[in-house]
Amino acid sequence: MEVSSDTIGNCIVEPLAKLPQDVISSSKVHLSPRSPLECLFQSSENEEMGVASVSTESVNNRKTVTFSSPLPPNAECMEIAETPYATFSTTSQQSQPFSDDQQALATEHGQRSTRGSSLSKPRIQWAKRVKVKEIRHLNEIPQSERDALWISLADQQMNKAMVRATITMMMRGETIIDDDPDFCTRGLEFRTKTGSKTRSRHKLRVRSAVLNEQDLQREEGITDPDFIAMASMDESVECREAARRRGDQDEKGVEKYLEEARLEFLGHSRRALS
């Protein structure tokens, strides 16, 4: 099989290069002229993993990459990437089984394998090319840019004043709409007197349940951390449910915001094109 470099040449530009599904290890594959390369594979039968080296040759101003040895039977070509980079497994198309003679040939070519390795463990190698990005010193950043990037003392004081005003409105029972640009109650639920007492009461109940379970285990001469955890979870059911409901509300709020931002962007785009 031959695949144009225009098709998959960009697949090895990044360290975690992923081949298209129709590119398999049984034939030559045209890639952009970057080497050396290695192929990470895994056997679908015994989950054995290994690395197959590949060689390159120039053909019509392109480099043809050829596997130096066949893959094991029922092996999946997981990824082809440049040798200096870290390689992680990604599912690709399976190669065809081959005979015992071909298996011996793979061994003679120095096929490396790591039996029992997990797909979640990366293979790390140092890069030969080092990229350095210059970071400006703080003294080189203009004051106007600092003020735009970092929160200032005046901003902190204004935020504290807004928080105090919002808490006062909440304690008075005043209605604050969700879209109010000046006042937001999210995260301030337990800053009011009622909310603070509720949180303290929940903490006391959970703490008492854990301590009582520990005392009971000491009296019985046993140690079971799972029962201690269960005691804490039983007393915190109400808190977990309340947190889940707040999370659902936050999710809906974010979805609404993203939809409004998308519509606003489309409106600006249409006006720009008209």
Coordinates of C-alpha atoms in Angstrom, one line a residue:
M1 CA 0.0 0.0 0.0
E2 CA 1.2 3.5 -0.9
V3 CA -0.3 6.6 0.6
S4 CA 0.6 10.1 -0.6
S5 CA 2.6 12.2 1.8
D6 CA -0.1 14.9 1.3
T7 CA -2.5 12.5 3.0
I8 CA -0.7 11.5 6.1
G9 CA 2.4 13.7 6.1
N10 CA 1.1 15.9 8.8
C11 CA 0.4 12.8 11.0
I12 CA 4.0 12.8 12.2
V13 CA 4.4 16.5 12.7
E14 CA 3.1 16.1 16.3
P15 CA 4.7 13.7 18.9
L16 CA 1.5 11.7 19.2
A17 CA 1.1 10.9 15.5
K18 CA -2.0 8.9 14.6
L19 CA -2.2 7.0 11.3
P20 CA -5.5 6.9 9.3
Q21 CA -7.5 3.7 9.6
D22 CA -6.6 2.5 6.1
V23 CA -2.8 2.7 6.7
I24 CA -1.4 -0.7 8.0
S25 CA 2.0 -2.1 8.6
S26 CA 2.1 -4.7 5.8
S27 CA 3.5 -2.5 3.1
K28 CA 5.4 0.7 2.3
V29 CA 3.9 4.0 3.4
H30 CA 5.0 7.4 2.0
L31 CA 5.6 9.9 4.8
S32 CA 7.1 13.3 4.9
P33 CA 10.9 13.3 5.2
R34 CA 11.3 13.0 8.9
S35 CA 13.2 10.2 10.6
P36 CA 14.0 8.0 12.5
L37 CA 10.6 6.5 13.2
E38 CA 9.2 3.7 15.3
C39 CA 5.9 1.8 15.4
L40 CA 4.2 0.9 18.6
F41 CA 2.1 -2.2 18.4
Q42 CA 0.1 -4.5 20.6
S43 CA -1.0 -8.1 20.1
S44 CA -4.8 -8.6 20.4
E45 CA -4.3 -12.2 21.7
N46 CA -2.0 -11.7 24.7
E47 CA -1.9 -7.9 24.9
E48 CA 1.8 -8.0 24.3
M49 CA 3.3 -4.7 23.3
G50 CA 6.5 -3.9 21.5
V51 CA 8.2 -1.4 19.2
A52 CA 9.1 -2.1 15.6
S53 CA 11.8 0.1 14.0
V54 CA 11.3 1.3 10.4
S55 CA 13.9 2.4 7.8
T56 CA 13.6 5.1 5.2
E57 CA 14.7 5.6 1.6
S58 CA 14.2 8.5 -0.8
V59 CA 11.7 7.9 -3.7
N60 CA 10.8 10.7 -6.0
N61 CA 11.8 13.4 -3.5
R62 CA 9.9 11.6 -0.8
K63 CA 10.9 9.2 1.9
T64 CA 9.4 5.7 1.8
V65 CA 9.2 4.2 5.2
T66 CA 9.4 0.4 5.4
F67 CA 9.1 -1.8 8.5
S68 CA 12.4 -3.6 9.1
S69 CA 10.6 -6.7 10.5
P70 CA 7.0 -8.0 10.4
L71 CA 4.7 -7.5 13.3
P72 CA 3.6 -10.5 15.5
P73 CA 0.4 -12.4 14.7
N74 CA -2.9 -10.4 15.2
A75 CA -0.9 -7.3 16.1
E76 CA -2.4 -3.9 16.0
C77 CA -0.3 -1.0 14.7
M78 CA -1.0 1.5 17.4
E79 CA 1.0 4.5 16.3
I80 CA 4.0 5.6 14.3
A81 CA 6.0 8.5 15.7
E82 CA 9.5 9.9 15.6
T83 CA 11.9 8.1 17.9
P84 CA 12.8 11.1 20.1
Y85 CA 9.2 11.7 21.2
A86 CA 7.0 10.0 23.7
T87 CA 4.6 7.5 22.2
F88 CA 1.2 6.6 23.5
S89 CA -1.1 3.8 22.3
T90 CA -4.0 4.6 20.0
T91 CA -6.2 2.0 18.3
S92 CA -5.6 1.5 14.6
Q93 CA -6.2 -1.3 12.0
Q94 CA -5.0 -4.9 12.6
S95 CA -2.3 -6.5 10.6
Q96 CA -2.6 -10.1 9.2
P97 CA -1.2 -13.1 11.1
F98 CA 2.1 -14.6 9.7
S99 CA 3.9 -17.9 10.0
D100 CA 6.4 -19.2 12.5
D101 CA 9.3 -18.5 10.1
Q102 CA 8.2 -14.9 10.0
Q103 CA 8.0 -14.8 13.7
A104 CA 11.6 -16.1 13.9
L105 CA 12.6 -13.4 11.4
A106 CA 11.1 -10.7 13.6
T107 CA 13.1 -12.1 16.5
E108 CA 16.3 -12.0 14.5
H109 CA 15.8 -8.4 13.6
G110 CA 15.8 -7.5 17.3
Q111 CA 12.1 -7.1 17.8
R112 CA 11.6 -5.6 21.3
S113 CA 8.5 -6.3 23.3
T114 CA 7.3 -5.5 26.8
R115 CA 5.1 -8.4 28.0
G116 CA 2.3 -7.4 30.4
S117 CA 2.7 -3.7 29.8
S118 CA -0.4 -1.6 30.2
L119 CA -1.7 0.8 27.5
S120 CA -1.8 3.6 30.0
K121 CA 1.9 3.6 30.5
P122 CA 3.8 5.9 28.0
R123 CA 7.2 5.2 26.6
I124 CA 9.3 8.3 27.2
Q125 CA 12.4 9.4 25.3
W126 CA 14.3 12.6 25.3
A127 CA 13.8 14.9 22.3
K128 CA 16.9 15.7 20.2
R129 CA 15.6 19.2 19.4
V130 CA 15.0 21.6 22.2
K131 CA 12.5 24.4 21.9
V132 CA 12.9 27.4 24.1
K133 CA 10.2 30.1 24.5
E134 CA 11.5 33.4 26.0
I135 CA 9.5 34.8 28.9
R136 CA 9.7 38.4 29.6
H137 CA 10.9 39.5 33.0
L138 CA 8.3 41.4 35.2
N139 CA 10.4 44.6 34.9
E140 CA 10.1 44.4 31.1
I141 CA 6.3 44.4 31.2
P142 CA 4.7 47.9 31.0
Q143 CA 2.6 48.9 33.9
S144 CA -0.5 49.3 31.7
E145 CA -0.1 45.6 30.6
R146 CA 0.3 44.5 34.2
D147 CA -2.9 46.3 35.2
A148 CA -4.7 44.6 32.4
L149 CA -3.4 41.1 33.3
W150 CA -3.3 41.0 37.1
I151 CA -5.9 41.9 39.7
S152 CA -5.0 45.1 41.5
L153 CA -5.6 46.2 45.1
A154 CA -8.4 48.4 43.9
D155 CA -10.0 45.4 42.2
Q156 CA -9.8 43.4 45.4
Q157 CA -11.4 46.1 47.5
M158 CA -14.2 46.4 44.9
N159 CA -14.8 42.7 44.9
K160 CA -15.0 42.6 48.7
A161 CA -17.5 45.4 48.7
M162 CA -19.6 43.7 46.1
V163 CA -19.5 40.5 48.1
R164 CA -20.6 42.3 51.3
A165 CA -23.4 44.0 49.4
T166 CA -24.6 40.7 47.9
I167 CA -24.6 38.9 51.2
T168 CA -26.6 41.8 52.8
M169 CA -29.2 41.5 50.0
M170 CA -29.4 37.7 50.5
M171 CA -29.9 38.0 54.3
R172 CA -32.7 40.6 53.7
G173 CA -34.4 38.1 51.3
E174 CA -34.1 40.4 48.3
T175 CA -34.5 38.7 44.9
I176 CA -31.3 38.6 42.8
I177 CA -31.8 37.4 39.2
D178 CA -29.3 35.0 37.7
D179 CA -28.4 37.4 34.9
D180 CA -27.7 40.3 37.2
P181 CA -24.3 41.7 36.1
D182 CA -23.7 43.4 39.4
F183 CA -24.7 40.8 42.0
C184 CA -24.0 37.0 41.9
T185 CA -25.0 34.7 44.7
R186 CA -23.1 31.6 43.5
G187 CA -20.5 30.6 46.0
L188 CA -21.9 32.8 48.7
E189 CA -24.6 30.5 49.9
F190 CA -22.8 29.7 53.2
R191 CA -21.6 33.2 53.9
T192 CA -25.0 34.2 55.3
K193 CA -25.9 33.5 59.0
T194 CA -28.4 30.8 58.0
G195 CA -26.0 29.2 55.5
S196 CA -23.1 29.3 57.9
K197 CA -25.2 27.6 60.7
T198 CA -26.3 25.0 58.2
R199 CA -22.8 24.2 57.1
S200 CA -21.5 24.0 60.7
R201 CA -24.4 21.6 61.6
H202 CA -23.5 19.3 58.7
K203 CA -19.8 19.3 59.6
L204 CA -20.7 18.5 63.2
R205 CA -22.9 15.6 62.2
V206 CA -20.3 14.0 59.9
R207 CA -17.5 14.5 62.5
S208 CA -19.6 13.0 65.3
A209 CA -20.5 10.0 63.1
V210 CA -16.8 9.3 62.3
L211 CA -15.6 9.7 65.9
N212 CA -18.4 7.4 67.1
E213 CA -17.5 4.7 64.6
Q214 CA -13.8 5.0 65.6
D215 CA -14.8 4.6 69.3
L216 CA -16.9 1.6 68.5
Q217 CA -14.1 -0.1 66.6
R218 CA -11.7 0.6 69.5
E219 CA -14.1 -1.1 71.9
E220 CA -14.5 -4.1 69.7
G221 CA -10.7 -4.3 68.9
I222 CA -11.1 -4.0 65.1
T223 CA -9.9 -1.5 62.5
D224 CA -12.1 -1.1 59.4
P225 CA -11.6 2.2 57.5
D226 CA -14.3 1.2 55.1
F227 CA -16.9 1.4 57.8
I228 CA -15.6 4.8 58.9
A229 CA -15.9 6.0 55.4
M230 CA -19.5 4.7 55.2
A231 CA -20.4 6.5 58.4
S232 CA -19.2 9.7 56.8
M233 CA -21.0 9.1 53.6
D234 CA -24.3 8.2 55.3
E235 CA -24.3 11.6 57.1
S236 CA -23.2 13.6 54.1
V237 CA -26.0 12.4 51.7
E238 CA -27.9 15.6 52.0
C239 CA -24.7 17.7 51.2
R240 CA -23.8 15.6 48.2
E241 CA -27.3 15.9 46.7
A242 CA -27.3 19.7 47.2
A243 CA -23.9 19.9 45.6
R244 CA -25.1 17.8 42.6
R245 CA -28.1 20.1 42.2
R246 CA -25.9 23.2 42.2
G247 CA -23.6 21.5 39.7
D248 CA -26.6 20.8 37.4
Q249 CA -27.6 24.4 37.7
D250 CA -24.1 25.5 36.8
E251 CA -24.1 23.2 33.8
K252 CA -27.3 24.7 32.5
G253 CA -26.0 28.2 33.1
V254 CA -22.8 27.5 31.1
E255 CA -24.8 25.9 28.3
K256 CA -27.0 29.0 28.1
Y257 CA -24.0 31.3 28.1
L258 CA -22.3 29.4 25.4
E259 CA -25.4 29.4 23.2
E260 CA -25.9 33.1 23.7
A261 CA -22.2 33.7 22.8
R262 CA -22.5 31.5 19.7
L263 CA -25.6 33.4 18.5
E264 CA -23.9 36.7 19.2
F265 CA -20.8 35.6 17.2
L266 CA -23.0 34.5 14.3
G267 CA -24.8 37.8 14.3
H268 CA -21.4 39.7 14.2
S269 CA -20.3 37.4 11.3
R270 CA -23.4 38.0 9.3
R271 CA -23.2 41.7 9.7
A272 CA -19.5 41.7 8.7
L273 CA -20.3 39.7 5.5
S274 CA -23.3 41.8 4.6

